[in-house]
XYZ file of N, CA and C in Angstrom:
261
model
N 122.671 120.135 92.713
C 122.398 119.588 94.023
C 120.949 119.842 94.437
N 120.459 121.055 94.189
C 119.094 121.398 94.552
C 118.091 120.570 93.758
N 118.369 120.349 92.468
C 117.445 119.546 91.660
C 117.444 118.094 92.125
N 118.568 117.597 92.596
C 118.644 116.236 93.126
C 117.781 116.110 94.378
N 117.827 117.116 95.245
C 117.002 117.106 96.452
C 115.529 117.175 96.092
N 115.174 117.999 95.132
C 113.786 118.106 94.698
C 113.319 116.793 94.088
N 114.184 116.163 93.315
C 113.847 114.887 92.701
C 113.625 113.817 93.769
N 114.465 113.797 94.798
C 114.304 112.835 95.886
C 112.997 113.058 96.635
N 112.651 114.310 96.883
C 111.396 114.626 97.563
C 110.214 114.164 96.725
N 110.301 114.360 95.412
C 109.232 113.923 94.516
C 109.100 112.406 94.560
N 110.223 111.690 94.528
C 110.193 110.231 94.581
C 109.615 109.733 95.900
N 109.982 110.366 97.003
C 109.452 109.976 98.305
C 107.951 110.221 98.367
N 107.498 111.320 97.808
C 106.068 111.620 97.772
C 105.338 110.540 96.981
N 105.890 110.146 95.846
C 105.287 109.084 95.042
C 105.248 107.766 95.797
N 106.294 107.475 96.549
C 106.335 106.230 97.321
C 105.253 106.225 98.394
N 105.091 107.331 99.099
C 104.062 107.427 100.134
C 102.686 107.288 99.500
N 102.479 107.953 98.380
C 101.191 107.873 97.687
C 100.904 106.440 97.253
N 101.906 105.742 96.751
C 101.730 104.354 96.327
C 101.341 103.467 97.503
N 102.004 103.648 98.634
C 101.674 102.859 99.827
C 100.237 103.130 100.261
N 99.825 104.389 100.240
C 98.456 104.731 100.628
C 97.439 104.105 99.678
N 97.731 104.112 98.391
C 96.828 103.499 97.407
C 96.706 101.999 97.660
N 97.826 101.350 97.921
C 97.809 99.906 98.203
C 96.981 99.626 99.460
N 97.168 100.419 100.507
C 96.386 100.237 101.732
C 94.899 100.429 101.464
N 94.575 101.436 100.680
C 93.181 101.744 100.380
C 92.513 100.611 99.595
N 93.246 99.997 98.693
C 92.670 98.971 97.826
C 92.765 97.562 98.406
N 93.443 97.408 99.519
C 93.667 96.086 100.090
C 92.433 95.577 100.828
N 92.459 94.285 101.084
C 91.375 93.652 101.841
C 91.960 92.999 103.089
N 92.101 93.796 104.123
C 92.582 93.301 105.405
C 91.392 92.863 106.248
N 91.647 92.014 107.231
C 90.640 91.778 108.254
C 90.433 93.115 108.956
N 89.231 93.329 109.456
C 88.914 94.611 110.092
C 89.892 94.939 111.215
N 90.214 93.961 112.048
C 91.134 94.214 113.169
C 92.501 94.661 112.670
N 92.971 94.065 111.585
C 94.267 94.451 111.021
C 94.212 95.862 110.438
N 93.123 96.173 109.744
C 92.965 97.512 109.172
C 92.918 98.563 110.274
N 92.199 98.254 111.348
C 92.099 99.193 112.471
C 93.464 99.412 113.120
N 94.244 98.344 113.244
C 95.584 98.440 113.850
C 96.512 99.288 112.985
N 96.453 99.100 111.668
C 97.274 99.906 110.755
C 96.912 101.381 110.903
N 95.613 101.674 110.947
C 95.171 103.063 111.093
C 95.638 103.648 112.422
N 95.548 102.850 113.474
C 95.986 103.317 114.798
C 97.492 103.578 114.822
N 98.253 102.653 114.261
C 99.715 102.774 114.275
C 100.225 103.950 113.450
N 99.446 104.383 112.468
C 99.903 105.446 111.567
C 99.041 106.704 111.662
N 98.396 106.887 112.796
C 97.507 108.033 112.989
C 98.225 109.369 112.835
N 99.507 109.423 113.102
C 100.265 110.669 113.011
C 100.743 111.019 111.613
N 100.505 110.136 110.655
C 101.005 110.368 109.300
C 100.484 111.662 108.668
N 99.185 111.947 108.727
C 98.726 113.201 108.116
C 99.404 114.440 108.703
N 99.578 114.476 110.007
C 100.249 115.612 110.640
C 101.696 115.747 110.205
N 102.366 114.614 110.090
C 103.761 114.629 109.646
C 103.849 115.137 108.205
N 102.932 114.686 107.366
C 102.940 115.140 105.969
C 102.665 116.642 105.878
N 101.755 117.136 106.715
C 101.483 118.583 106.724
C 102.720 119.364 107.165
N 103.455 118.814 108.124
C 104.623 119.528 108.642
C 105.721 119.671 107.588
N 105.706 118.803 106.588
C 106.684 118.936 105.501
C 106.017 119.466 104.228
N 104.911 120.165 104.438
C 104.205 120.896 103.383
C 103.690 120.004 102.255
N 103.152 118.857 102.637
C 102.514 117.956 101.673
C 101.046 117.802 102.061
N 100.311 118.933 102.063
C 98.942 118.908 102.552
C 98.001 118.094 101.686
N 98.205 118.062 100.388
C 97.356 117.230 99.531
C 97.506 115.762 99.875
N 98.729 115.352 100.084
C 99.004 113.969 100.459
C 98.501 113.692 101.879
N 98.558 114.690 102.748
C 98.041 114.542 104.115
C 96.535 114.296 104.095
N 95.826 115.017 103.229
C 94.378 114.813 103.107
C 94.072 113.408 102.603
N 94.852 112.938 101.643
C 94.666 111.587 101.128
C 94.945 110.565 102.230
N 95.975 110.792 103.014
C 96.295 109.893 104.131
C 95.143 109.857 105.132
N 94.535 111.018 105.410
C 93.387 111.061 106.317
C 92.239 110.222 105.778
N 91.978 110.321 104.470
C 90.906 109.533 103.848
C 91.183 108.039 103.973
N 92.411 107.647 103.679
C 92.774 106.228 103.736
C 92.676 105.712 105.168
N 93.197 106.466 106.126
C 93.149 106.032 107.523
C 91.711 105.965 108.032
N 90.869 106.905 107.620
C 89.454 106.864 108.008
C 88.781 105.625 107.422
N 89.121 105.312 106.178
C 88.583 104.110 105.547
C 89.012 102.862 106.313
N 90.284 102.791 106.677
C 90.784 101.631 107.419
C 90.102 101.513 108.782
N 89.930 102.648 109.467
C 89.277 102.629 110.787
C 87.825 102.172 110.693
N 87.176 102.480 109.584
C 85.758 102.168 109.434
C 85.459 100.800 108.842
N 86.463 100.038 108.548
C 86.227 98.736 107.903
C 85.621 97.718 108.856
N 84.787 96.870 108.267
C 84.170 95.759 108.993
C 84.434 94.499 108.194
N 84.548 93.385 108.889
C 84.760 92.119 108.195
C 83.519 91.776 107.375
N 83.763 91.257 106.176
C 82.665 90.853 105.306
C 82.198 89.465 105.717
N 80.875 89.292 105.721
C 80.334 87.972 106.014
C 80.425 87.126 104.756
N 80.673 85.844 104.950
C 80.735 84.945 103.801
C 79.329 84.782 103.236
N 79.190 84.855 101.910
C 77.859 84.736 101.309
C 77.269 83.345 101.546
N 75.963 83.320 101.812
C 75.271 82.049 101.934
C 75.316 81.429 103.319
N 75.967 82.038 104.262
C 76.028 81.494 105.619
C 75.349 82.477 106.556
N 74.184 82.079 107.047
C 73.472 82.951 107.977
C 73.801 82.544 109.407
N 73.452 83.371 110.346
C 73.712 83.063 111.752
C 72.935 81.823 112.174
N 71.700 81.673 111.679
C 70.894 80.501 112.021
C 71.528 79.231 111.476
N 72.013 79.285 110.254
C 72.673 78.121 109.654
C 73.932 77.770 110.431
N 74.706 78.757 110.773
C 75.955 78.527 111.492
C 75.701 77.922 112.869
N 74.611 78.308 113.535
C 74.336 77.780 114.872
C 73.831 76.345 114.827
N 73.345 75.889 113.681
C 72.856 74.520 113.546
C 73.937 73.529 113.162
N 75.137 73.996 112.923
C 76.227 73.122 112.515
C 76.793 72.433 113.746
N 76.880 71.099 113.684
C 77.469 70.347 114.804
C 78.968 70.535 114.802
N 79.564 70.776 115.919
C 81.003 71.001 115.972
C 81.600 70.113 116.930
């Protein structure tokens, strides 16, 4: 029974790590990335409370990355060019 519980905890840790990796590698619009970071701001604290401090540190890194994201400008389109386009 104890090994089953340990195995489940290990699987859950792997699942959380996988989700964090996907978030880190994804390309969201900046507003979406900021919203995800805001909605999950408590994740590192929760992970620490269940003694997963390494994963909590990784969550902090991912959330900081999401909070700091900016939308990428499309290559070849400058502000001057965009303002000259008739709409």
